[in-house]
Amino acid sequence: MTPIVEARNITKRFPGVLANDNVSFSLNKGEILAFLGENGAGKSTLMNILYGLYSSDEGEIEVHGKPVDIQEPSDAIDLGIGMVHQHFQLVPVFTVAENIVMGTEPTQFPFSWLALGIASGIVALLSFIGSMVGLGGVGQGLLAALAGGGIVAGFYLLFFILGWFSSQKAQIYIPVISAIGIAGGVTLALSQGAPGEIPLYIFLALLFGAVSYPTLRVLATALDRQAATRRIRELSEQYGLIVDPKAVIEDIPVGIQQRVEILKTLYRKADILILDEPTAVLTPQETEELFEIMQTLVEQGKSIFFITHKLKEIMSFADRVIVLRHGKVVGETTPATSSEEELAEMMVGREVSLVVEKEPATPKEVVLEVNRLCAEDDRRQAVLRDVSLSVREGEVLGIAGVQGNGQTELVEVLTGLRAATAGAFRILGQDMTNATPRRITELGVAHIPEDRQQDGLVLPSPVFDNVVLNTYYKEPFAERAMLQFDQIHEYADHLVKEFDVRPPNAELLVEALSGGNQQKVIVAREFSRPIELLIAAQPTRGLDVGSIEYIHRRLIEKRDEGCAVLLVSVELDEIMALSDRIAVMYEGEITAIVDADKVTRRELGLLMAGSHIEKIHQ
């Protein structure tokens, strides 16, 4: 069977980095092919080449058995290739339908037969009334009415035909319309015995042809919202991607936004889908829904490239796995003939421990104390309701809960990014309620934010600027009012090496890094200064298994050094592996606080769904 996509010896170089080194692969129809690799292994670069965002320096690509030259995304789309990026490409203030059809909008001429009938009827009625007022006969009135309606219909049909014809290129429309106008004008002038008027008629014909084209193009390209909505609903039902076409993007959950991204590719008739780290921002429930959607797509003849570094996902649904390391293919296998441990070792190049090793905690004094804290979301709805908890030095308190139950807002309040409406919290005995982020940071609080791009980084700035965002005004990075760039660069180079940021170049703009390496920059900045309290929200989101192992080890090291750690994660395995105590949030409230070694995964799942601890133990 001929592969639906085949790539041979793809090579891509960036300044100082060999991103892809003679990579070859193939994708069969109805197959899910997973690319597994560390952050910076070249997975996304490879798929960006296939989608036309990058051009390869060497190699060739065949689609449906034919050589292709993909220079830009429109070439890929024409070949039936669609891509869902790790960070969604959506306009927040647009509706679902507007985002999906953007660039391929269904259009309609703004006039309709109903409008024609109404206009003709009104003109006919006015003509009849006018003739009656003028004391003309009934027959004259009817003829006047017929003439009035006919004139409106004639103009409508003229505009309709011209509007349809204007959909052709200007090189066709303007000469043809001008020629028709000139022929008509010359005929009229000669019939009237006024050949001297011919130049005027020629000028008017040319003017009409030139001016009418842009006017009619605007009129003929009105968005046909009903057609767009109807087509989106059909696709939603066909593939099980249920969305509301009229919903505004900024008002819908992340999981639904991802459905919109997939629908964008299907709307453009893509048969080959590229999903780049699609589960990086999803809850476990949304991840399960995505897998079901992927199976539906495959059953209906679609083929999928899936980029990930989550081993459980690979073992659950992939048909084949290609492992990349440092831009090279180091192995190809199937989940049925491999194990998580083997895949991890192949990906990282060494044996990886998938179990968090830690000694029992020895908690001491309370560092963070939260008392009946309340807050509202951006729509002024209560989202935190009397939240009370404490975190002591030398322990990890995990916050478990389904995304959207107040965890995000709790972290924002504790880091000064959102105002509390009631209650209070103290850090090291000091009241920090509604304090500024800088004041909280200077007290020794580190923050790994949930949204790295929005709250954690300045994307258009280089790595060396981002690693000193909260210390740039202090020595040795500043002396009086002057930044000491030599010290900043030396410090940044050290962190890039220690935390294995790839490419290892502190001069690069952060926006040029992969999502996982952007996360490493944040972790490097926050872990590399004296801290008393670490608030970590989704600290391993977007990281590969080797980096996750490293971050987990550093979190436990911070705990053992006496730091208080508040961990928020949608990864239930991560919460259970790292936490000493677990606080469960449901609908903005802490419903239970349990010892991590005394609760099962099933019990924790029930608590996250709203059950009470007393009922679970009955």
mmCIF file of C-alpha atoms in Angstrom, residues 111-433:
data_model
loop_
_atom_site.group_PDB
_atom_site.id
_atom_site.type_symbol
_atom_site.label_atom_id
_atom_site.label_comp_id
_atom_site.label_asym_id
_atom_site.label_seq_id
_atom_site.Cartn_x
_atom_site.Cartn_y
_atom_site.Cartn_z
ATOM 1 C CA PHE A 111 -29.753 41.259 -2.091
ATOM 2 C CA SER A 112 -32.294 38.444 -2.037
ATOM 3 C CA TRP A 113 -35.406 37.494 -3.969
ATOM 4 C CA LEU A 114 -37.446 38.456 -0.915
ATOM 5 C CA ALA A 115 -35.885 41.919 -0.924
ATOM 6 C CA LEU A 116 -36.612 42.156 -4.650
ATOM 7 C CA GLY A 117 -40.248 41.218 -4.131
ATOM 8 C CA ILE A 118 -40.712 43.723 -1.309
ATOM 9 C CA ALA A 119 -38.988 46.536 -3.225
ATOM 10 C CA SER A 120 -40.903 45.801 -6.412
ATOM 11 C CA GLY A 121 -44.182 45.664 -4.512
ATOM 12 C CA ILE A 122 -43.537 48.999 -2.807
ATOM 13 C CA VAL A 123 -42.586 50.702 -6.086
ATOM 14 C CA ALA A 124 -45.585 49.185 -7.852
ATOM 15 C CA LEU A 125 -47.945 50.350 -5.094
ATOM 16 C CA LEU A 126 -46.498 53.854 -5.126
ATOM 17 C CA SER A 127 -46.771 53.981 -8.940
ATOM 18 C CA PHE A 128 -50.424 52.899 -8.809
ATOM 19 C CA ILE A 129 -51.274 55.415 -6.068
ATOM 20 C CA GLY A 130 -49.420 58.144 -7.980
ATOM 21 C CA SER A 131 -51.348 57.447 -11.149
ATOM 22 C CA MET A 132 -54.676 57.488 -9.267
ATOM 23 C CA VAL A 133 -53.852 60.780 -7.570
ATOM 24 C CA GLY A 134 -53.055 62.118 -11.015
ATOM 25 C CA LEU A 135 -56.604 61.128 -12.005
ATOM 26 C CA GLY A 136 -55.424 58.665 -14.608
ATOM 27 C CA GLY A 137 -57.437 55.598 -15.503
ATOM 28 C CA VAL A 138 -57.236 52.298 -13.716
ATOM 29 C CA GLY A 139 -55.529 50.762 -16.725
ATOM 30 C CA GLN A 140 -52.895 53.501 -16.702
ATOM 31 C CA GLY A 141 -52.346 52.891 -12.994
ATOM 32 C CA LEU A 142 -51.822 49.182 -13.487
ATOM 33 C CA LEU A 143 -49.402 49.793 -16.359
ATOM 34 C CA ALA A 144 -47.484 52.300 -14.218
ATOM 35 C CA ALA A 145 -47.342 49.795 -11.359
ATOM 36 C CA LEU A 146 -46.113 47.066 -13.697
ATOM 37 C CA ALA A 147 -43.490 49.380 -15.152
ATOM 38 C CA GLY A 148 -42.293 50.448 -11.688
ATOM 39 C CA GLY A 149 -41.948 46.873 -10.463
ATOM 40 C CA GLY A 150 -40.282 45.859 -13.703
ATOM 41 C CA ILE A 151 -37.711 48.638 -13.406
ATOM 42 C CA VAL A 152 -36.796 47.498 -9.873
ATOM 43 C CA ALA A 153 -36.587 43.872 -10.994
ATOM 44 C CA GLY A 154 -34.452 44.883 -13.961
ATOM 45 C CA PHE A 155 -32.015 46.810 -11.796
ATOM 46 C CA TYR A 156 -31.838 43.941 -9.316
ATOM 47 C CA LEU A 157 -31.131 41.396 -12.026
ATOM 48 C CA LEU A 158 -28.511 43.695 -13.518
ATOM 49 C CA PHE A 159 -26.740 44.066 -10.175
ATOM 50 C CA PHE A 160 -27.102 40.347 -9.461
ATOM 51 C CA ILE A 161 -25.571 39.373 -12.800
ATOM 52 C CA LEU A 162 -22.829 41.982 -12.504
ATOM 53 C CA GLY A 163 -22.164 40.861 -8.913
ATOM 54 C CA TRP A 164 -21.808 37.235 -9.990
ATOM 55 C CA PHE A 165 -19.609 38.213 -12.922
ATOM 56 C CA SER A 166 -17.415 40.358 -10.666
ATOM 57 C CA SER A 167 -16.341 37.143 -8.913
ATOM 58 C CA GLN A 168 -14.129 36.634 -11.961
ATOM 59 C CA LYS A 169 -10.757 38.367 -12.008
ATOM 60 C CA ALA A 170 -10.508 42.088 -12.724
ATOM 61 C CA GLN A 171 -8.558 41.274 -15.921
ATOM 62 C CA ILE A 172 -11.734 39.616 -17.230
ATOM 63 C CA TYR A 173 -14.501 41.726 -15.694
ATOM 64 C CA ILE A 174 -13.325 45.251 -16.519
ATOM 65 C CA PRO A 175 -12.507 44.683 -20.245
ATOM 66 C CA VAL A 176 -15.726 42.733 -20.900
ATOM 67 C CA ILE A 177 -18.038 45.212 -19.141
ATOM 68 C CA SER A 178 -16.237 48.157 -20.748
ATOM 69 C CA ALA A 179 -16.533 46.549 -24.204
ATOM 70 C CA ILE A 180 -20.272 45.943 -23.728
ATOM 71 C CA GLY A 181 -20.716 49.530 -22.539
ATOM 72 C CA ILE A 182 -18.753 50.955 -25.487
ATOM 73 C CA ALA A 183 -20.728 48.865 -27.993
ATOM 74 C CA GLY A 184 -24.006 49.992 -26.451
ATOM 75 C CA GLY A 185 -22.915 53.629 -26.339
ATOM 76 C CA VAL A 186 -21.743 53.685 -29.952
ATOM 77 C CA THR A 187 -24.988 52.043 -31.099
ATOM 78 C CA LEU A 188 -27.048 54.575 -29.126
ATOM 79 C CA ALA A 189 -25.081 57.544 -30.456
ATOM 80 C CA LEU A 190 -25.390 56.402 -34.064
ATOM 81 C CA SER A 191 -29.109 55.642 -33.704
ATOM 82 C CA GLN A 192 -29.631 59.165 -32.353
ATOM 83 C CA GLY A 193 -27.591 60.647 -35.201
ATOM 84 C CA ALA A 194 -25.082 62.097 -32.755
ATOM 85 C CA PRO A 195 -21.674 60.607 -33.592
ATOM 86 C CA GLY A 196 -20.046 63.425 -31.647
ATOM 87 C CA GLU A 197 -21.283 61.824 -28.407
ATOM 88 C CA ILE A 198 -19.295 58.619 -29.046
ATOM 89 C CA PRO A 199 -16.145 59.755 -27.110
ATOM 90 C CA LEU A 200 -18.342 60.630 -24.104
ATOM 91 C CA TYR A 201 -20.059 57.227 -24.170
ATOM 92 C CA ILE A 202 -16.695 55.461 -24.451
ATOM 93 C CA PHE A 203 -15.398 57.401 -21.441
ATOM 94 C CA LEU A 204 -18.534 56.600 -19.404
ATOM 95 C CA ALA A 205 -18.292 52.893 -20.311
ATOM 96 C CA LEU A 206 -14.663 52.711 -19.215
ATOM 97 C CA LEU A 207 -15.472 54.613 -16.029
ATOM 98 C CA PHE A 208 -18.370 52.290 -15.188
ATOM 99 C CA GLY A 209 -16.265 49.180 -15.788
ATOM 100 C CA ALA A 210 -13.461 50.435 -13.534
ATOM 101 C CA VAL A 211 -15.615 51.833 -10.711
ATOM 102 C CA SER A 212 -18.236 49.077 -10.583
ATOM 103 C CA TYR A 213 -15.715 46.261 -10.091
ATOM 104 C CA PRO A 214 -14.496 47.139 -6.546
ATOM 105 C CA THR A 215 -18.006 48.200 -5.532
ATOM 106 C CA LEU A 216 -19.576 44.944 -6.643
ATOM 107 C CA ARG A 217 -16.708 42.897 -5.180
ATOM 108 C CA VAL A 218 -17.533 44.383 -1.778
ATOM 109 C CA LEU A 219 -21.264 43.756 -2.270
ATOM 110 C CA ALA A 220 -20.683 40.207 -3.525
ATOM 111 C CA THR A 221 -18.475 39.148 -0.595
ATOM 112 C CA ALA A 222 -20.849 39.593 2.321
ATOM 113 C CA LEU A 223 -20.335 36.755 4.809
ATOM 114 C CA ASP A 224 -23.070 34.157 4.488
ATOM 115 C CA ARG A 225 -23.399 33.445 8.208
ATOM 116 C CA GLN A 226 -26.219 30.983 7.788
ATOM 117 C CA ALA A 227 -24.233 28.871 5.327
ATOM 118 C CA ALA A 228 -21.182 28.951 7.610
ATOM 119 C CA THR A 229 -23.204 27.962 10.668
ATOM 120 C CA ARG A 230 -24.991 25.188 8.775
ATOM 121 C CA ARG A 231 -21.728 23.680 7.476
ATOM 122 C CA ILE A 232 -20.076 23.838 10.918
ATOM 123 C CA ARG A 233 -23.035 22.084 12.535
ATOM 124 C CA GLU A 234 -22.848 19.345 9.880
ATOM 125 C CA LEU A 235 -19.131 18.799 10.571
ATOM 126 C CA SER A 236 -19.722 18.881 14.339
ATOM 127 C CA GLU A 237 -22.322 16.135 14.134
ATOM 128 C CA GLN A 238 -20.352 14.061 11.616
ATOM 129 C CA TYR A 239 -17.177 13.905 13.727
ATOM 130 C CA GLY A 240 -18.617 14.241 17.229
ATOM 131 C CA LEU A 241 -17.060 17.694 17.719
ATOM 132 C CA ILE A 242 -20.030 19.383 19.329
ATOM 133 C CA VAL A 243 -19.593 23.180 19.487
ATOM 134 C CA ASP A 244 -21.872 26.197 19.356
ATOM 135 C CA PRO A 245 -21.003 28.133 16.151
ATOM 136 C CA LYS A 246 -22.289 31.363 17.715
ATOM 137 C CA ALA A 247 -20.229 31.135 20.928
ATOM 138 C CA VAL A 248 -17.393 33.636 21.416
ATOM 139 C CA ILE A 249 -13.962 31.983 21.702
ATOM 140 C CA GLU A 250 -12.905 33.773 24.898
ATOM 141 C CA ASP A 251 -16.037 32.484 26.651
ATOM 142 C CA ILE A 252 -15.538 28.754 25.995
ATOM 143 C CA PRO A 253 -13.221 26.237 27.753
ATOM 144 C CA VAL A 254 -9.827 25.255 26.383
ATOM 145 C CA GLY A 255 -11.061 21.791 25.410
ATOM 146 C CA ILE A 256 -13.819 23.287 23.249
ATOM 147 C CA GLN A 257 -11.318 25.725 21.717
ATOM 148 C CA GLN A 258 -9.279 22.745 20.601
ATOM 149 C CA ARG A 259 -12.360 21.272 18.942
ATOM 150 C CA VAL A 260 -12.664 24.549 17.049
ATOM 151 C CA GLU A 261 -9.068 24.181 15.845
ATOM 152 C CA ILE A 262 -9.776 20.645 14.606
ATOM 153 C CA LEU A 263 -12.966 21.824 12.894
ATOM 154 C CA LYS A 264 -10.916 24.516 11.127
ATOM 155 C CA THR A 265 -8.847 21.811 9.453
ATOM 156 C CA LEU A 266 -11.878 19.672 8.598
ATOM 157 C CA TYR A 267 -13.709 22.696 7.168
ATOM 158 C CA ARG A 268 -10.816 23.049 4.738
ATOM 159 C CA LYS A 269 -11.291 19.365 3.774
ATOM 160 C CA ALA A 270 -8.108 18.096 5.414
ATOM 161 C CA ASP A 271 -7.547 14.331 5.266
ATOM 162 C CA ILE A 272 -4.175 14.500 7.036
ATOM 163 C CA LEU A 273 -4.168 16.112 10.486
ATOM 164 C CA ILE A 274 -1.125 17.262 12.459
ATOM 165 C CA LEU A 275 -1.815 17.564 16.194
ATOM 166 C CA ASP A 276 1.083 19.318 17.966
ATOM 167 C CA GLU A 277 1.047 18.575 21.716
ATOM 168 C CA PRO A 278 -2.777 18.687 21.740
ATOM 169 C CA THR A 279 -3.150 17.501 25.343
ATOM 170 C CA ALA A 280 -0.681 19.983 26.871
ATOM 171 C CA VAL A 281 -3.477 22.302 28.068
ATOM 172 C CA LEU A 282 -6.274 19.762 28.532
ATOM 173 C CA THR A 283 -7.736 18.260 31.664
ATOM 174 C CA PRO A 284 -7.789 14.445 31.944
ATOM 175 C CA GLN A 285 -11.468 14.449 31.021
ATOM 176 C CA GLU A 286 -10.847 16.640 27.971
ATOM 177 C CA THR A 287 -7.924 14.395 26.996
ATOM 178 C CA GLU A 288 -10.191 11.333 27.012
ATOM 179 C CA GLU A 289 -12.693 13.207 24.851
ATOM 180 C CA LEU A 290 -9.908 14.104 22.403
ATOM 181 C CA PHE A 291 -8.872 10.456 22.073
ATOM 182 C CA GLU A 292 -12.457 9.499 21.284
ATOM 183 C CA ILE A 293 -12.573 12.235 18.642
ATOM 184 C CA MET A 294 -9.322 10.991 17.124
ATOM 185 C CA GLN A 295 -10.700 7.462 16.863
ATOM 186 C CA THR A 296 -13.807 8.824 15.125
ATOM 187 C CA LEU A 297 -11.645 10.756 12.664
ATOM 188 C CA VAL A 298 -9.572 7.662 11.856
ATOM 189 C CA GLU A 299 -12.692 5.534 11.396
ATOM 190 C CA GLN A 300 -13.909 8.083 8.840
ATOM 191 C CA GLY A 301 -10.719 7.851 6.797
ATOM 192 C CA LYS A 302 -8.529 10.576 8.283
ATOM 193 C CA SER A 303 -4.828 10.049 9.036
ATOM 194 C CA ILE A 304 -3.123 11.696 12.001
ATOM 195 C CA PHE A 305 0.359 12.837 12.984
ATOM 196 C CA PHE A 306 0.442 13.149 16.773
ATOM 197 C CA ILE A 307 3.308 14.986 18.512
ATOM 198 C CA THR A 308 3.687 14.248 22.211
ATOM 199 C CA HIS A 309 6.085 13.280 24.956
ATOM 200 C CA LYS A 310 3.489 11.675 27.232
ATOM 201 C CA LEU A 311 4.168 7.964 27.378
ATOM 202 C CA LYS A 312 0.708 6.964 28.611
ATOM 203 C CA GLU A 313 -0.873 8.636 25.576
ATOM 204 C CA ILE A 314 1.465 6.785 23.236
ATOM 205 C CA MET A 315 0.606 3.430 24.793
ATOM 206 C CA SER A 316 -3.130 4.157 24.708
ATOM 207 C CA PHE A 317 -3.869 5.062 21.109
ATOM 208 C CA ALA A 318 -0.883 5.261 18.709
ATOM 209 C CA ASP A 319 -0.532 2.709 15.901
ATOM 210 C CA ARG A 320 3.185 3.390 15.429
ATOM 211 C CA VAL A 321 5.783 5.484 17.257
ATOM 212 C CA ILE A 322 8.809 7.285 15.835
ATOM 213 C CA VAL A 323 11.276 8.489 18.462
ATOM 214 C CA LEU A 324 13.449 11.557 17.812
ATOM 215 C CA ARG A 325 16.515 12.619 19.781
ATOM 216 C CA HIS A 326 18.672 15.630 18.917
ATOM 217 C CA GLY A 327 16.985 15.917 15.533
ATOM 218 C CA LYS A 328 17.558 12.279 14.474
ATOM 219 C CA VAL A 329 15.304 9.245 14.307
ATOM 220 C CA VAL A 330 16.630 6.866 16.981
ATOM 221 C CA GLY A 331 13.917 4.258 16.760
ATOM 222 C CA GLU A 332 10.557 3.157 15.398
ATOM 223 C CA THR A 333 8.251 0.785 17.234
ATOM 224 C CA THR A 334 4.654 0.043 18.184
ATOM 225 C CA PRO A 335 3.004 0.257 21.619
ATOM 226 C CA ALA A 336 2.236 -3.450 21.434
ATOM 227 C CA THR A 337 5.924 -4.371 21.196
ATOM 228 C CA SER A 338 7.333 -1.816 23.621
ATOM 229 C CA SER A 339 6.894 -0.450 27.144
ATOM 230 C CA GLU A 340 6.871 2.986 28.765
ATOM 231 C CA GLU A 341 10.318 2.361 30.264
ATOM 232 C CA GLU A 342 11.783 1.372 26.879
ATOM 233 C CA LEU A 343 10.255 4.384 25.139
ATOM 234 C CA ALA A 344 11.556 6.723 27.862
ATOM 235 C CA GLU A 345 15.084 5.348 27.576
ATOM 236 C CA MET A 346 14.959 5.564 23.786
ATOM 237 C CA MET A 347 13.739 9.168 23.972
ATOM 238 C CA VAL A 348 16.201 10.454 26.578
ATOM 239 C CA GLY A 349 19.172 8.199 25.850
ATOM 240 C CA ARG A 350 19.479 6.935 29.405
ATOM 241 C CA GLU A 351 17.454 5.029 31.948
ATOM 242 C CA VAL A 352 14.655 7.187 33.353
ATOM 243 C CA SER A 353 12.932 6.671 36.682
ATOM 244 C CA LEU A 354 9.169 7.015 36.264
ATOM 245 C CA VAL A 355 8.667 6.844 40.039
ATOM 246 C CA VAL A 356 9.238 9.865 42.290
ATOM 247 C CA GLU A 357 11.638 8.879 45.031
ATOM 248 C CA LYS A 358 11.268 10.843 48.257
ATOM 249 C CA GLU A 359 11.641 10.475 51.995
ATOM 250 C CA PRO A 360 8.722 11.186 54.360
ATOM 251 C CA ALA A 361 8.226 14.909 54.894
ATOM 252 C CA THR A 362 9.262 16.649 58.123
ATOM 253 C CA PRO A 363 7.027 19.745 58.112
ATOM 254 C CA LYS A 364 7.748 22.570 60.530
ATOM 255 C CA GLU A 365 6.379 26.109 60.819
ATOM 256 C CA VAL A 366 3.440 27.381 58.767
ATOM 257 C CA VAL A 367 4.623 29.503 55.808
ATOM 258 C CA LEU A 368 1.311 30.120 54.021
ATOM 259 C CA GLU A 369 -1.969 30.461 55.894
ATOM 260 C CA VAL A 370 -5.202 31.063 53.979
ATOM 261 C CA ASN A 371 -8.334 31.956 55.948
ATOM 262 C CA ARG A 372 -11.821 31.985 54.348
ATOM 263 C CA LEU A 373 -10.572 33.483 51.105
ATOM 264 C CA CYS A 374 -13.151 34.600 48.532
ATOM 265 C CA ALA A 375 -12.726 35.968 45.019
ATOM 266 C CA GLU A 376 -14.615 36.605 41.794
ATOM 267 C CA ASP A 377 -13.792 35.656 38.216
ATOM 268 C CA ASP A 378 -13.592 38.086 35.294
ATOM 269 C CA ARG A 379 -17.401 38.045 34.954
ATOM 270 C CA ARG A 380 -17.871 39.082 38.598
ATOM 271 C CA GLN A 381 -19.132 35.633 39.555
ATOM 272 C CA ALA A 382 -18.019 34.072 42.851
ATOM 273 C CA VAL A 383 -15.263 31.570 42.099
ATOM 274 C CA LEU A 384 -13.559 31.117 45.503
ATOM 275 C CA ARG A 385 -15.808 30.436 48.483
ATOM 276 C CA ASP A 386 -14.308 30.525 51.987
ATOM 277 C CA VAL A 387 -11.100 28.719 51.038
ATOM 278 C CA SER A 388 -8.948 27.866 54.043
ATOM 279 C CA LEU A 389 -5.675 25.925 54.034
ATOM 280 C CA SER A 390 -2.098 26.074 55.257
ATOM 281 C CA VAL A 391 1.271 25.021 53.863
ATOM 282 C CA ARG A 392 4.209 24.362 56.174
ATOM 283 C CA GLU A 393 7.896 24.510 55.472
ATOM 284 C CA GLY A 394 9.218 21.140 54.395
ATOM 285 C CA GLU A 395 5.995 19.825 52.821
ATOM 286 C CA VAL A 396 4.177 19.723 49.506
ATOM 287 C CA LEU A 397 0.464 20.513 49.581
ATOM 288 C CA GLY A 398 -1.159 19.442 46.330
ATOM 289 C CA ILE A 399 -4.351 21.030 45.030
ATOM 290 C CA ALA A 400 -6.401 18.440 43.139
ATOM 291 C CA GLY A 401 -9.503 19.158 41.136
ATOM 292 C CA VAL A 402 -10.999 19.229 37.681
ATOM 293 C CA GLN A 403 -9.880 22.321 35.776
ATOM 294 C CA GLY A 404 -12.220 25.258 36.308
ATOM 295 C CA ASN A 405 -13.059 24.697 39.970
ATOM 296 C CA GLY A 406 -11.166 27.725 41.267
ATOM 297 C CA GLN A 407 -7.548 26.513 41.278
ATOM 298 C CA THR A 408 -6.440 29.118 38.738
ATOM 299 C CA GLU A 409 -8.065 31.983 40.638
ATOM 300 C CA LEU A 410 -6.639 30.770 43.973
ATOM 301 C CA VAL A 411 -3.101 30.931 42.578
ATOM 302 C CA GLU A 412 -3.780 34.355 41.066
ATOM 303 C CA VAL A 413 -4.962 35.725 44.416
ATOM 304 C CA LEU A 414 -1.967 34.271 46.278
ATOM 305 C CA THR A 415 0.463 35.826 43.781
ATOM 306 C CA GLY A 416 -1.155 39.262 43.618
ATOM 307 C CA LEU A 417 -2.661 38.865 40.161
ATOM 308 C CA ARG A 418 -6.288 38.909 41.328
ATOM 309 C CA ALA A 419 -7.978 40.784 44.160
ATOM 310 C CA ALA A 420 -9.635 38.917 47.017
ATOM 311 C CA THR A 421 -13.189 40.016 47.832
ATOM 312 C CA ALA A 422 -13.153 38.616 51.368
ATOM 313 C CA GLY A 423 -10.925 36.646 53.702
ATOM 314 C CA ALA A 424 -7.158 36.925 54.042
ATOM 315 C CA PHE A 425 -3.875 35.093 53.653
ATOM 316 C CA ARG A 426 -0.560 35.439 55.431
ATOM 317 C CA ILE A 427 2.936 34.535 54.253
ATOM 318 C CA LEU A 428 5.618 34.114 56.931
ATOM 319 C CA GLY A 429 3.223 35.768 59.352
ATOM 320 C CA GLN A 430 2.698 38.892 57.239
ATOM 321 C CA ASP A 431 -0.686 39.823 55.815
ATOM 322 C CA MET A 432 -0.289 39.729 52.033
ATOM 323 C CA THR A 433 -3.963 40.034 51.092
#
